Amino acid sequence: MNPVLKTIYTPIIVFDGKVQIGKEDGNLELEDLDGSVRDLLNLMDGTRNTVELANEMNIDHADLLEILNDLDEYGLVEDASAVKYTSLNENERERYRSNLNYFSNFSTLKKSRFTYQETFKHTTVALLGLGGFSLTAAALAGMGTGRIIGLDYDSVELSNLNRQFLYCEDDIGKLKTEASSDRLKKINSEIDIEVHNVKIEDAKSLLPVIRESDIVINGIDQPSILSTRWVNFACVKLGKPYILGGIGHTSIILQKYVPGEENGCFDCYLLNSLREAPEFIHQLKAVYGASFQKRNTAFAPNIAMITGLVTNELAKQIAGYDRADNQSSSLEISSLSFERLSETQWKKASGCPTCNGDMNSDEPADLNMILELSKESRV
Ligand SMILES: [Zn+2]
């Protein structure tokens, strides 16, 4: 192990017998009356192992390890020798250099920043819909997601070009699957791109793709609610997490389902909502199964924002950092003021036919069954 002070935390400022290291969550000040901390930080340029560092500092090896342990807990150090053990080749380390620097935020002496990128490389993401989420597809490719499976059935239209920047005027009339595949391969030729030109009309047809995926991004929003229930059912059945992004007129919505003992699914969300506010039934019935194509208010800044939120959540789920509070949740943010308009986390609802039902079935329970179940009180 060759400890190195993370480069993202330099420069170091020395004054009044203290060493100050700038971190985003506040400056860290270390007492350094005799200058030994500064000496150690200077020696930790990644070229020395711990024995060499202890010798040059003229301290016991055990004492050095204790100091390193403290610095590790502050998140200041990583292991420069990890580069020898990563499966990323030189070209990949250059391509993903900024990713790797970003992952330094989460690396430790034991877990290198390379492992996060390696995880991306070995992940398969299913992207259901290549319209509004075509930007997400571009981000996934750029980030180095090993395999992307994209589903869509539409062709590129003139009215898509205000926001679906994966496509250009030359693509008008082409299938989105073909146009996106060509473009994604140009962004990153080192990953696998697989596309299926298919219209999703039930949960069953999603099962083969989701089975092969580690995580799902649901970009299908029509028919309203019903399509979410298809994706939800398939993901619960196969134990896969999914992320759903949506836009209102002036808001963006991020929803996620994470498999877990207590984590509720989308049908649990419906059941909970109906039990808490029975009048929700009218709203639900009004939009259930509907198509709002003509009312589409997809505006590029909002699509860019939801792309950021979805991709950020996806990265957290894939790489595994910042998962302290990982449960099914929904978040709506104003795209004008960035105010949080609503935030919900939910557990399993008693009697949920998807979480507790017959897993031999390939389709979610009928909506009427959900409505009936919602009349039963919670256990
Ligand atoms: Zn459920």
mmCIF file of C-alpha atoms and ligand atoms in Angstrom:
data_model
loop_
_atom_site.group_PDB
_atom_site.id
_atom_site.type_symbol
_atom_site.label_atom_id
_atom_site.label_comp_id
_atom_site.label_asym_id
_atom_site.label_seq_id
_atom_site.Cartn_x
_atom_site.Cartn_y
_atom_site.Cartn_z
ATOM 1 C CA MET A 1 0.000 0.000 0.000
ATOM 2 C CA ASN A 2 1.315 3.418 -1.039
ATOM 3 C CA PRO A 3 -0.810 6.015 0.773
ATOM 4 C CA VAL A 4 -1.372 9.259 -1.086
ATOM 5 C CA LEU A 5 -3.225 12.399 -0.121
ATOM 6 C CA LYS A 6 -6.156 12.622 -2.525
ATOM 7 C CA THR A 7 -5.331 15.111 -5.246
ATOM 8 C CA ILE A 8 -8.870 16.515 -5.109
ATOM 9 C CA TYR A 9 -8.051 17.959 -1.668
ATOM 10 C CA THR A 10 -4.961 19.960 -2.477
ATOM 11 C CA PRO A 11 -3.763 22.635 -1.971
ATOM 12 C CA ILE A 12 -2.816 22.435 1.678
ATOM 13 C CA ILE A 13 -2.586 25.688 3.592
ATOM 14 C CA VAL A 14 -0.187 25.937 6.521
ATOM 15 C CA PHE A 15 -0.487 28.697 9.122
ATOM 16 C CA ASP A 16 -0.155 29.244 12.905
ATOM 17 C CA GLY A 17 0.981 25.698 13.620
ATOM 18 C CA LYS A 18 -1.948 24.203 11.718
ATOM 19 C CA VAL A 19 -2.444 22.398 8.440
ATOM 20 C CA GLN A 20 -5.689 23.259 6.700
ATOM 21 C CA ILE A 21 -7.147 21.042 4.000
ATOM 22 C CA GLY A 22 -10.071 22.362 2.015
ATOM 23 C CA LYS A 23 -13.041 20.014 1.754
ATOM 24 C CA GLU A 24 -16.491 20.790 0.389
ATOM 25 C CA ASP A 25 -18.105 20.073 3.726
ATOM 26 C CA GLY A 26 -15.771 22.529 5.464
ATOM 27 C CA ASN A 27 -12.065 23.030 5.985
ATOM 28 C CA LEU A 28 -10.310 20.392 8.007
ATOM 29 C CA GLU A 29 -7.682 21.748 10.406
ATOM 30 C CA LEU A 30 -4.999 19.512 11.871
ATOM 31 C CA GLU A 31 -2.703 20.616 14.720
ATOM 32 C CA ASP A 32 0.884 20.642 13.476
ATOM 33 C CA LEU A 33 3.091 22.464 15.969
ATOM 34 C CA ASP A 34 6.273 20.612 15.013
ATOM 35 C CA GLY A 35 5.570 20.430 11.261
ATOM 36 C CA SER A 36 5.382 16.623 11.245
ATOM 37 C CA VAL A 37 1.892 16.503 9.715
ATOM 38 C CA ARG A 38 3.043 18.686 6.839
ATOM 39 C CA ASP A 39 6.140 16.517 6.395
ATOM 40 C CA LEU A 40 4.035 13.356 6.303
ATOM 41 C CA LEU A 41 1.556 14.826 3.812
ATOM 42 C CA ASN A 42 4.458 15.904 1.604
ATOM 43 C CA LEU A 43 6.032 12.454 1.775
ATOM 44 C CA MET A 44 2.690 10.810 0.929
ATOM 45 C CA ASP A 45 2.979 11.430 -2.798
ATOM 46 C CA GLY A 46 2.153 7.812 -3.569
ATOM 47 C CA THR A 47 5.733 6.682 -4.241
ATOM 48 C CA ARG A 48 6.392 5.267 -0.754
ATOM 49 C CA ASN A 49 4.886 2.303 1.026
ATOM 50 C CA THR A 50 4.026 2.440 4.724
ATOM 51 C CA VAL A 51 7.372 0.986 5.877
ATOM 52 C CA GLU A 52 9.291 3.582 3.872
ATOM 53 C CA LEU A 53 7.059 6.350 5.199
ATOM 54 C CA ALA A 54 7.585 5.239 8.815
ATOM 55 C CA ASN A 55 11.350 5.093 8.276
ATOM 56 C CA GLU A 56 11.534 8.541 6.708
ATOM 57 C CA MET A 57 9.311 10.008 9.422
ATOM 58 C CA ASN A 58 11.371 8.177 12.039
ATOM 59 C CA ILE A 59 8.271 6.784 13.777
ATOM 60 C CA ASP A 60 7.029 3.274 14.593
ATOM 61 C CA HIS A 61 5.204 1.523 11.777
ATOM 62 C CA ALA A 62 2.255 0.866 14.114
ATOM 63 C CA ASP A 63 2.026 4.586 14.934
ATOM 64 C CA LEU A 64 2.067 5.461 11.252
ATOM 65 C CA LEU A 65 -0.760 3.010 10.562
ATOM 66 C CA GLU A 66 -2.764 4.654 13.324
ATOM 67 C CA ILE A 67 -2.247 8.099 11.775
ATOM 68 C CA LEU A 68 -3.185 6.733 8.351
ATOM 69 C CA ASN A 69 -6.308 5.216 9.839
ATOM 70 C CA ASP A 70 -7.323 8.647 11.168
ATOM 71 C CA LEU A 71 -6.630 10.306 7.816
ATOM 72 C CA ASP A 72 -8.643 7.543 6.119
ATOM 73 C CA GLU A 73 -11.590 8.226 8.408
ATOM 74 C CA TYR A 74 -11.416 11.870 7.365
ATOM 75 C CA GLY A 75 -11.572 10.610 3.760
ATOM 76 C CA LEU A 76 -8.258 12.248 2.883
ATOM 77 C CA VAL A 77 -6.146 9.363 1.639
ATOM 78 C CA GLU A 78 -6.233 6.566 -0.892
ATOM 79 C CA ASP A 79 -3.849 3.882 -2.098
ATOM 80 C CA ALA A 80 -1.717 4.937 -5.076
ATOM 81 C CA SER A 81 -0.623 1.339 -5.658
ATOM 82 C CA ALA A 82 -4.240 0.389 -6.514
ATOM 83 C CA VAL A 83 -3.466 1.317 -10.120
ATOM 84 C CA LYS A 84 -1.404 -1.887 -10.313
ATOM 85 C CA TYR A 85 -4.401 -4.048 -9.471
ATOM 86 C CA THR A 86 -7.190 -2.434 -11.458
ATOM 87 C CA SER A 87 -8.588 -4.202 -14.509
ATOM 88 C CA LEU A 88 -8.937 -0.810 -16.234
ATOM 89 C CA ASN A 89 -6.370 -0.399 -18.967
ATOM 90 C CA GLU A 90 -4.442 2.807 -19.627
ATOM 91 C CA ASN A 91 -6.895 3.960 -22.274
ATOM 92 C CA GLU A 92 -9.848 3.494 -19.910
ATOM 93 C CA ARG A 93 -8.052 5.284 -17.096
ATOM 94 C CA GLU A 94 -7.555 8.249 -19.418
ATOM 95 C CA ARG A 95 -11.113 8.170 -20.829
ATOM 96 C CA TYR A 96 -12.651 8.045 -17.360
ATOM 97 C CA ARG A 97 -10.096 10.289 -15.652
ATOM 98 C CA SER A 98 -12.713 12.752 -14.379
ATOM 99 C CA ASN A 99 -14.961 9.886 -13.247
ATOM 100 C CA LEU A 100 -12.044 8.459 -11.281
ATOM 101 C CA ASN A 101 -11.348 11.839 -9.702
ATOM 102 C CA TYR A 102 -15.026 12.079 -8.783
ATOM 103 C CA PHE A 103 -14.910 8.598 -7.233
ATOM 104 C CA SER A 104 -12.010 9.833 -5.086
ATOM 105 C CA ASN A 105 -14.736 11.488 -3.023
ATOM 106 C CA PHE A 106 -15.708 8.008 -1.848
ATOM 107 C CA SER A 107 -12.480 5.989 -2.066
ATOM 108 C CA THR A 108 -10.578 4.780 0.990
ATOM 109 C CA LEU A 109 -7.274 3.034 1.583
ATOM 110 C CA LYS A 110 -9.131 -0.271 1.183
ATOM 111 C CA LYS A 111 -11.541 0.621 -1.624
ATOM 112 C CA SER A 112 -9.920 2.331 -4.576
ATOM 113 C CA ARG A 113 -11.567 4.774 -6.946
ATOM 114 C CA PHE A 114 -10.949 2.287 -9.770
ATOM 115 C CA THR A 115 -13.360 -0.227 -8.248
ATOM 116 C CA TYR A 116 -16.261 2.179 -8.804
ATOM 117 C CA GLN A 117 -15.478 2.482 -12.505
ATOM 118 C CA GLU A 118 -14.977 -1.281 -12.746
ATOM 119 C CA THR A 119 -18.467 -1.734 -11.320
ATOM 120 C CA PHE A 120 -19.870 0.489 -14.069
ATOM 121 C CA LYS A 121 -18.012 -1.570 -16.625
ATOM 122 C CA HIS A 122 -19.681 -4.749 -15.419
ATOM 123 C CA THR A 123 -23.193 -3.334 -15.168
ATOM 124 C CA THR A 124 -26.099 -3.787 -17.560
ATOM 125 C CA VAL A 125 -28.713 -1.042 -17.608
ATOM 126 C CA ALA A 126 -32.096 -1.441 -19.298
ATOM 127 C CA LEU A 127 -33.359 1.847 -20.671
ATOM 128 C CA LEU A 128 -37.069 1.585 -21.380
ATOM 129 C CA GLY A 129 -37.763 4.353 -23.864
ATOM 130 C CA LEU A 130 -35.204 6.234 -25.933
ATOM 131 C CA GLY A 131 -37.149 9.474 -26.284
ATOM 132 C CA GLY A 132 -36.909 11.842 -23.334
ATOM 133 C CA PHE A 133 -34.305 9.542 -21.874
ATOM 134 C CA SER A 134 -32.059 9.571 -24.918
ATOM 135 C CA LEU A 135 -29.901 12.088 -23.037
ATOM 136 C CA THR A 136 -29.655 9.562 -20.234
ATOM 137 C CA ALA A 137 -28.493 7.001 -22.775
ATOM 138 C CA ALA A 138 -25.719 9.381 -23.829
ATOM 139 C CA ALA A 139 -24.711 9.879 -20.190
ATOM 140 C CA LEU A 140 -24.695 6.124 -19.550
ATOM 141 C CA ALA A 141 -22.447 5.575 -22.549
ATOM 142 C CA GLY A 142 -20.108 8.383 -21.579
ATOM 143 C CA MET A 143 -19.895 7.175 -17.986
ATOM 144 C CA GLY A 144 -18.718 3.765 -19.171
ATOM 145 C CA THR A 145 -21.747 1.592 -18.412
ATOM 146 C CA GLY A 146 -20.665 -1.806 -19.741
ATOM 147 C CA ARG A 147 -23.900 -2.746 -21.456
ATOM 148 C CA ILE A 148 -26.949 -0.691 -22.332
ATOM 149 C CA ILE A 149 -30.154 -2.355 -23.516
ATOM 150 C CA GLY A 150 -32.489 0.203 -25.071
ATOM 151 C CA LEU A 151 -36.142 -0.306 -25.986
ATOM 152 C CA ASP A 152 -38.296 1.933 -28.132
ATOM 153 C CA TYR A 153 -40.671 1.708 -31.085
ATOM 154 C CA ASP A 154 -40.882 5.332 -32.272
ATOM 155 C CA SER A 155 -39.139 7.091 -35.105
ATOM 156 C CA VAL A 156 -37.310 10.378 -34.717
ATOM 157 C CA GLU A 157 -39.617 13.314 -35.445
ATOM 158 C CA LEU A 158 -38.932 16.990 -35.992
ATOM 159 C CA SER A 159 -40.721 17.826 -32.743
ATOM 160 C CA ASN A 160 -38.259 15.646 -30.778
ATOM 161 C CA LEU A 161 -35.264 17.791 -31.657
ATOM 162 C CA ASN A 162 -36.055 20.517 -29.105
ATOM 163 C CA ARG A 163 -34.775 18.212 -26.349
ATOM 164 C CA GLN A 164 -33.692 14.754 -27.513
ATOM 165 C CA PHE A 165 -30.136 15.777 -28.291
ATOM 166 C CA LEU A 166 -28.940 12.283 -29.046
ATOM 167 C CA TYR A 167 -30.621 12.817 -32.428
ATOM 168 C CA CYS A 168 -30.070 15.317 -35.206
ATOM 169 C CA GLU A 169 -31.979 16.456 -38.299
ATOM 170 C CA ASP A 170 -30.429 13.678 -40.402
ATOM 171 C CA ASP A 171 -32.108 11.146 -38.104
ATOM 172 C CA ILE A 172 -35.679 12.303 -38.788
ATOM 173 C CA GLY A 173 -37.701 9.303 -39.929
ATOM 174 C CA LYS A 174 -35.200 6.762 -38.612
ATOM 175 C CA LEU A 175 -36.148 4.366 -35.838
ATOM 176 C CA LYS A 176 -34.957 5.700 -32.485
ATOM 177 C CA THR A 177 -33.406 2.331 -31.738
ATOM 178 C CA GLU A 178 -31.243 2.539 -34.872
ATOM 179 C CA ALA A 179 -30.371 6.220 -34.573
ATOM 180 C CA SER A 180 -29.527 5.935 -30.876
ATOM 181 C CA SER A 181 -27.454 2.804 -31.356
ATOM 182 C CA ASP A 182 -25.356 4.494 -34.076
ATOM 183 C CA ARG A 183 -24.835 7.599 -31.975
ATOM 184 C CA LEU A 184 -24.072 5.784 -28.723
ATOM 185 C CA LYS A 185 -21.426 3.677 -30.446
ATOM 186 C CA LYS A 186 -19.793 6.905 -31.609
ATOM 187 C CA ILE A 187 -19.792 8.237 -28.050
ATOM 188 C CA ASN A 188 -18.238 5.071 -26.646
ATOM 189 C CA SER A 189 -17.174 2.181 -28.864
ATOM 190 C CA GLU A 190 -15.898 0.178 -25.898
ATOM 191 C CA ILE A 191 -19.290 -0.680 -24.430
ATOM 192 C CA ASP A 192 -22.064 -2.984 -25.622
ATOM 193 C CA ILE A 193 -25.176 -1.351 -27.036
ATOM 194 C CA GLU A 194 -28.203 -3.519 -27.659
ATOM 195 C CA VAL A 195 -31.501 -2.116 -28.912
ATOM 196 C CA HIS A 196 -34.920 -3.652 -29.437
ATOM 197 C CA ASN A 197 -37.560 -2.031 -31.583
ATOM 198 C CA VAL A 198 -40.599 -3.047 -29.603
ATOM 199 C CA LYS A 199 -43.713 -1.417 -28.216
ATOM 200 C CA ILE A 200 -44.235 -2.334 -24.586
ATOM 201 C CA GLU A 201 -47.826 -3.344 -23.979
ATOM 202 C CA ASP A 202 -47.573 -5.562 -20.926
ATOM 203 C CA ALA A 203 -45.265 -6.674 -18.127
ATOM 204 C CA LYS A 204 -44.526 -10.054 -19.654
ATOM 205 C CA SER A 205 -42.667 -8.648 -22.653
ATOM 206 C CA LEU A 206 -40.337 -6.745 -20.293
ATOM 207 C CA LEU A 207 -39.235 -9.808 -18.363
ATOM 208 C CA PRO A 208 -36.462 -11.076 -20.705
ATOM 209 C CA VAL A 209 -34.750 -7.664 -20.888
ATOM 210 C CA ILE A 210 -35.077 -6.910 -17.186
ATOM 211 C CA ARG A 211 -33.833 -10.374 -16.289
ATOM 212 C CA GLU A 212 -30.566 -9.580 -18.077
ATOM 213 C CA SER A 213 -30.212 -6.170 -16.438
ATOM 214 C CA ASP A 214 -28.845 -5.048 -13.100
ATOM 215 C CA ILE A 215 -30.971 -1.917 -12.966
ATOM 216 C CA VAL A 216 -33.783 -0.388 -14.999
ATOM 217 C CA ILE A 217 -34.565 3.168 -16.032
ATOM 218 C CA ASN A 218 -38.226 3.531 -16.807
ATOM 219 C CA GLY A 219 -38.799 6.112 -19.494
ATOM 220 C CA ILE A 220 -42.192 4.741 -20.538
ATOM 221 C CA ASP A 221 -44.916 7.102 -19.406
ATOM 222 C CA GLN A 222 -47.799 5.962 -21.597
ATOM 223 C CA PRO A 223 -50.305 4.558 -20.907
ATOM 224 C CA SER A 224 -50.286 6.620 -17.753
ATOM 225 C CA ILE A 225 -49.847 4.706 -14.437
ATOM 226 C CA LEU A 226 -50.488 1.374 -16.170
ATOM 227 C CA SER A 227 -47.076 1.339 -17.877
ATOM 228 C CA THR A 228 -45.403 2.103 -14.546
ATOM 229 C CA ARG A 229 -47.266 -0.844 -13.038
ATOM 230 C CA TRP A 230 -45.923 -3.122 -15.818
ATOM 231 C CA VAL A 231 -42.340 -2.074 -15.156
ATOM 232 C CA ASN A 232 -42.893 -2.229 -11.406
ATOM 233 C CA PHE A 233 -44.346 -5.728 -11.598
ATOM 234 C CA ALA A 234 -41.521 -7.066 -13.757
ATOM 235 C CA CYS A 235 -38.849 -5.505 -11.518
ATOM 236 C CA VAL A 236 -40.420 -6.753 -8.270
ATOM 237 C CA LYS A 237 -40.813 -10.230 -9.745
ATOM 238 C CA LEU A 238 -37.150 -10.322 -10.748
ATOM 239 C CA GLY A 239 -35.809 -8.403 -7.735
ATOM 240 C CA LYS A 240 -34.327 -5.535 -9.782
ATOM 241 C CA PRO A 241 -34.270 -1.851 -8.813
ATOM 242 C CA TYR A 242 -35.731 0.760 -11.122
ATOM 243 C CA ILE A 243 -35.599 4.503 -11.411
ATOM 244 C CA LEU A 244 -38.346 6.527 -12.947
ATOM 245 C CA GLY A 245 -38.062 10.110 -14.063
ATOM 246 C CA GLY A 246 -40.873 12.368 -15.120
ATOM 247 C CA ILE A 247 -41.694 15.979 -15.743
ATOM 248 C CA GLY A 248 -44.693 18.077 -14.871
ATOM 249 C CA HIS A 249 -45.267 21.456 -16.493
ATOM 250 C CA THR A 250 -42.809 23.210 -14.177
ATOM 251 C CA SER A 251 -41.577 20.365 -12.033
ATOM 252 C CA ILE A 252 -39.418 17.282 -12.266
ATOM 253 C CA ILE A 253 -40.144 13.992 -10.541
ATOM 254 C CA LEU A 254 -37.731 11.270 -9.503
ATOM 255 C CA GLN A 255 -39.001 7.953 -8.214
ATOM 256 C CA LYS A 256 -37.127 4.802 -7.317
ATOM 257 C CA TYR A 257 -37.866 1.287 -6.216
ATOM 258 C CA VAL A 258 -35.200 -0.663 -4.405
ATOM 259 C CA PRO A 259 -35.771 -4.357 -3.638
ATOM 260 C CA GLY A 260 -35.666 -4.964 0.089
ATOM 261 C CA GLU A 261 -37.395 -6.624 2.998
ATOM 262 C CA GLU A 262 -39.471 -3.559 3.872
ATOM 263 C CA ASN A 263 -39.294 -1.476 0.700
ATOM 264 C CA GLY A 264 -42.625 -0.930 -0.975
ATOM 265 C CA CYS A 265 -43.263 -1.133 -4.708
ATOM 266 C CA PHE A 266 -45.323 1.186 -6.916
ATOM 267 C CA ASP A 267 -48.511 -0.772 -6.173
ATOM 268 C CA CYS A 268 -47.729 -0.325 -2.458
ATOM 269 C CA TYR A 269 -47.464 3.398 -3.193
ATOM 270 C CA LEU A 270 -50.898 3.349 -4.848
ATOM 271 C CA LEU A 271 -52.390 1.364 -1.976
ATOM 272 C CA ASN A 272 -50.845 3.644 0.647
ATOM 273 C CA SER A 273 -52.025 6.748 -1.210
ATOM 274 C CA LEU A 274 -55.573 5.416 -1.573
ATOM 275 C CA ARG A 275 -55.717 4.428 2.087
ATOM 276 C CA GLU A 276 -54.425 7.789 3.248
ATOM 277 C CA ALA A 277 -56.628 9.831 0.910
ATOM 278 C CA PRO A 278 -59.548 7.794 -0.509
ATOM 279 C CA GLU A 279 -60.461 10.678 -2.833
ATOM 280 C CA PHE A 280 -57.246 9.871 -4.756
ATOM 281 C CA ILE A 281 -59.372 7.223 -6.493
ATOM 282 C CA HIS A 282 -60.964 9.886 -8.721
ATOM 283 C CA GLN A 283 -57.604 11.262 -9.802
ATOM 284 C CA LEU A 284 -56.290 7.774 -10.419
ATOM 285 C CA LYS A 285 -59.260 6.707 -12.524
ATOM 286 C CA ALA A 286 -59.083 9.892 -14.577
ATOM 287 C CA VAL A 287 -55.507 9.335 -15.713
ATOM 288 C CA TYR A 288 -55.211 5.545 -15.585
ATOM 289 C CA GLY A 289 -54.268 4.157 -18.968
ATOM 290 C CA ALA A 290 -54.490 7.568 -20.637
ATOM 291 C CA SER A 291 -52.148 9.045 -23.213
ATOM 292 C CA PHE A 292 -51.151 12.710 -23.032
ATOM 293 C CA GLN A 293 -49.003 12.993 -26.133
ATOM 294 C CA LYS A 294 -50.493 16.271 -27.334
ATOM 295 C CA ARG A 295 -50.041 17.915 -23.956
ATOM 296 C CA ASN A 296 -46.337 17.166 -23.861
ATOM 297 C CA THR A 297 -44.537 20.122 -22.277
ATOM 298 C CA ALA A 298 -41.073 18.583 -22.469
ATOM 299 C CA PHE A 299 -38.708 21.548 -22.327
ATOM 300 C CA ALA A 300 -34.973 21.018 -22.778
ATOM 301 C CA PRO A 301 -33.867 22.488 -19.407
ATOM 302 C CA ASN A 302 -36.329 20.259 -17.554
ATOM 303 C CA ILE A 303 -35.246 17.197 -19.508
ATOM 304 C CA ALA A 304 -31.609 18.038 -18.739
ATOM 305 C CA MET A 305 -32.446 18.366 -15.036
ATOM 306 C CA ILE A 306 -34.330 15.078 -14.805
ATOM 307 C CA THR A 307 -31.549 13.415 -16.798
ATOM 308 C CA GLY A 308 -29.117 14.641 -14.153
ATOM 309 C CA LEU A 309 -31.254 13.410 -11.269
ATOM 310 C CA VAL A 310 -31.894 10.008 -12.835
ATOM 311 C CA THR A 311 -28.274 9.480 -13.849
ATOM 312 C CA ASN A 312 -27.028 10.583 -10.443
ATOM 313 C CA GLU A 313 -29.369 8.129 -8.719
ATOM 314 C CA LEU A 314 -28.347 5.403 -11.124
ATOM 315 C CA ALA A 315 -24.659 6.012 -10.418
ATOM 316 C CA LYS A 316 -25.304 5.785 -6.679
ATOM 317 C CA GLN A 317 -27.191 2.526 -7.102
ATOM 318 C CA ILE A 318 -24.551 1.025 -9.381
ATOM 319 C CA ALA A 319 -21.404 2.142 -7.608
ATOM 320 C CA GLY A 320 -22.864 1.798 -4.143
ATOM 321 C CA TYR A 321 -21.749 5.084 -2.592
ATOM 322 C CA ASP A 322 -24.178 7.205 -0.604
ATOM 323 C CA ARG A 323 -26.744 4.466 -0.083
ATOM 324 C CA ALA A 324 -27.298 5.088 3.622
ATOM 325 C CA ASP A 325 -30.974 5.812 3.178
ATOM 326 C CA ASN A 326 -31.796 3.538 0.307
ATOM 327 C CA GLN A 327 -35.508 2.970 0.103
ATOM 328 C CA SER A 328 -38.391 3.400 -2.286
ATOM 329 C CA SER A 329 -39.056 7.081 -2.643
ATOM 330 C CA SER A 330 -40.545 9.823 -4.747
ATOM 331 C CA LEU A 331 -39.301 13.368 -5.006
ATOM 332 C CA GLU A 332 -40.847 16.290 -6.869
ATOM 333 C CA ILE A 333 -38.836 19.472 -7.339
ATOM 334 C CA SER A 334 -39.933 22.774 -8.851
ATOM 335 C CA SER A 335 -37.947 23.311 -12.031
ATOM 336 C CA LEU A 336 -38.277 27.063 -11.488
ATOM 337 C CA SER A 337 -37.298 27.547 -7.836
ATOM 338 C CA PHE A 338 -35.741 24.095 -7.122
ATOM 339 C CA GLU A 339 -37.978 23.934 -4.071
ATOM 340 C CA ARG A 340 -38.911 20.425 -2.941
ATOM 341 C CA LEU A 341 -42.637 20.272 -3.690
ATOM 342 C CA SER A 342 -43.150 16.801 -2.257
ATOM 343 C CA GLU A 343 -41.026 14.020 -0.874
ATOM 344 C CA THR A 344 -42.336 10.573 0.017
ATOM 345 C CA GLN A 345 -40.748 7.361 1.181
ATOM 346 C CA TRP A 346 -42.835 4.280 1.597
ATOM 347 C CA LYS A 347 -42.761 0.781 2.993
ATOM 348 C CA LYS A 348 -44.608 -2.310 1.826
ATOM 349 C CA ALA A 349 -48.389 -1.939 1.968
ATOM 350 C CA SER A 350 -50.266 -4.803 3.562
ATOM 351 C CA GLY A 351 -51.972 -6.995 1.012
ATOM 352 C CA CYS A 352 -50.034 -5.601 -1.974
ATOM 353 C CA PRO A 353 -50.753 -8.142 -4.727
ATOM 354 C CA THR A 354 -47.412 -7.432 -6.413
ATOM 355 C CA CYS A 355 -45.193 -7.764 -3.331
ATOM 356 C CA ASN A 356 -47.151 -10.636 -1.805
ATOM 357 C CA GLY A 357 -48.991 -12.084 -4.740
ATOM 358 C CA ASP A 358 -48.664 -15.013 -7.054
ATOM 359 C CA MET A 359 -45.268 -14.704 -8.673
ATOM 360 C CA ASN A 360 -46.247 -17.295 -11.263
ATOM 361 C CA SER A 361 -48.353 -14.598 -12.839
ATOM 362 C CA ASP A 362 -46.734 -12.445 -15.524
ATOM 363 C CA GLU A 363 -48.997 -9.422 -15.164
ATOM 364 C CA PRO A 364 -49.909 -7.077 -12.316
ATOM 365 C CA ALA A 365 -53.294 -7.405 -10.643
ATOM 366 C CA ASP A 366 -56.220 -5.548 -12.161
ATOM 367 C CA LEU A 367 -56.663 -1.969 -10.953
ATOM 368 C CA ASN A 368 -60.054 -2.866 -9.487
ATOM 369 C CA MET A 369 -58.317 -5.316 -7.190
ATOM 370 C CA ILE A 370 -56.008 -2.535 -5.972
ATOM 371 C CA LEU A 371 -59.046 -0.330 -5.377
ATOM 372 C CA GLU A 372 -60.805 -3.088 -3.427
ATOM 373 C CA LEU A 373 -57.692 -3.859 -1.381
ATOM 374 C CA SER A 374 -57.285 -0.195 -0.528
ATOM 375 C CA LYS A 375 -60.604 -0.330 1.317
ATOM 376 C CA GLU A 376 -59.163 -2.872 3.719
ATOM 377 C CA SER A 377 -57.467 -1.170 6.614
ATOM 378 C CA ARG A 378 -53.751 -1.474 7.073
ATOM 379 C CA VAL A 379 -52.501 -4.328 9.202
HETATM 380 ZN ZN ZN B 1 -45.946 -3.766 -3.370
#
